[in-house]
Amino acid sequence: MLFVLGFVLFALGITISIALHECGHMWTAQATGMKVRRYFIGFGPKMFSFRRGETEYGVKWLPLGGFCDIAGMTALDELEPEEVDRAMYRQATWKRLVVMSGGIAMNFLLGFLLIVVLAVGWGLPNLNQPPETALGDMSCVAPQNPDGSVGACTGVGPAQKAGLQRGDVVTAVDGEEVDTWNEFQTLTQQQDGPFTYTVERDGQTLQIQVVPERTMRYPSEGGPGREVGVVGVGQEFYEPVQYNVLSAIPAAGAFTGEMFVRTFESLAQMPAKVVALWDAVTGGERDPETPVSVYGASKIGGETAERGYWNMFILVLASLNFFLGAFNILPLLPLDGGHIAVVLYEKIRNTFRGWKGLAPGAPVDYLKLLPLTYVAVVIGGAYMLLTLAADIMNPINLFP
């Protein structure tokens, strides 16, 4: 039940994010004197609508996005006589840029506000976490009871006796390389006598021999236990830092800056992820760093809600808003960035024409840009379908 609730809430969060993106266009257009004819959430047949002033507001049956119809977005737009002077393509460059970037700014603002909520409610995680096989707290080996509870223990554990230190990064267990904590844990539990960890410490590679203790461990879902090798060490990670309302603002600003960098890095890596997505669809292991569709993101939202990780729920939703904003910056039609590129081209062209004593040129002919637009739509659509197929057939599993 919690999974369904989280799934629905996350899908609703995506819908609200898209709705506010379009609001960013609508509000800036209205503020700069342009005419907004229609503002709709969704596509397809109309569910309902109402008119307020000169704008029709409504909802359509397919919740797959939304749109804001501004009179004269391009010179191809058919205009009523009273709309001509208010047509978007006839407005000053700065007004057109403000309107086209309004949706992008709205996504970034929403992402920032979600980060503020995260900072106050749960704390901000450190995005620069140590390597996955970095060692953390060390202790004696406590016995585990069949009901999952842990007994008491005293003294030092095998890891401490061997001279391992917090922050050591284990790169191999008895000669077998490890990259994840699960690999480290699995190989360690298989040891029944002295073995060697290869660790990185302060730029040096060390070989440290450890003698494990054998003890019983029981699966979390119940069932018979098994005797495994244990060395008494936990995984290193940096705890989230919580803030009050005032201190959360600058902290969220700094965190948002880090998110921007990571978002644009992920955006640059999208073409290279095609192979990984195809591999996931054809039966290979799903790379957790590959993009997700709306369905995949909602599924992650459901899983985090099911386990009570509402902080992760909010962080993923904020990340999605940053990605939507960054993606729309791309200078490709029909994205906002494509329209911004056209506006800037017209401004630069007319500036050069002015230097030569010539009148401003005609608006860009969007019909000539249609082939490039179709290419972008087809490639983008294929990428979205590939991502959706991967999310259905081989979804990212955050909680193995």
CSV table of C-alpha atoms in Angstrom, one decimal, residues 121 243 292 340:
chain,number,residue,atom,x,y,z
A,121,GLY,CA,13.3,18.1,7.7
A,243,TYR,CA,19.7,22.9,9.4
A,292,VAL,CA,15.1,6.6,-15.9
A,340,ILE,CA,16.2,30.7,-27.0
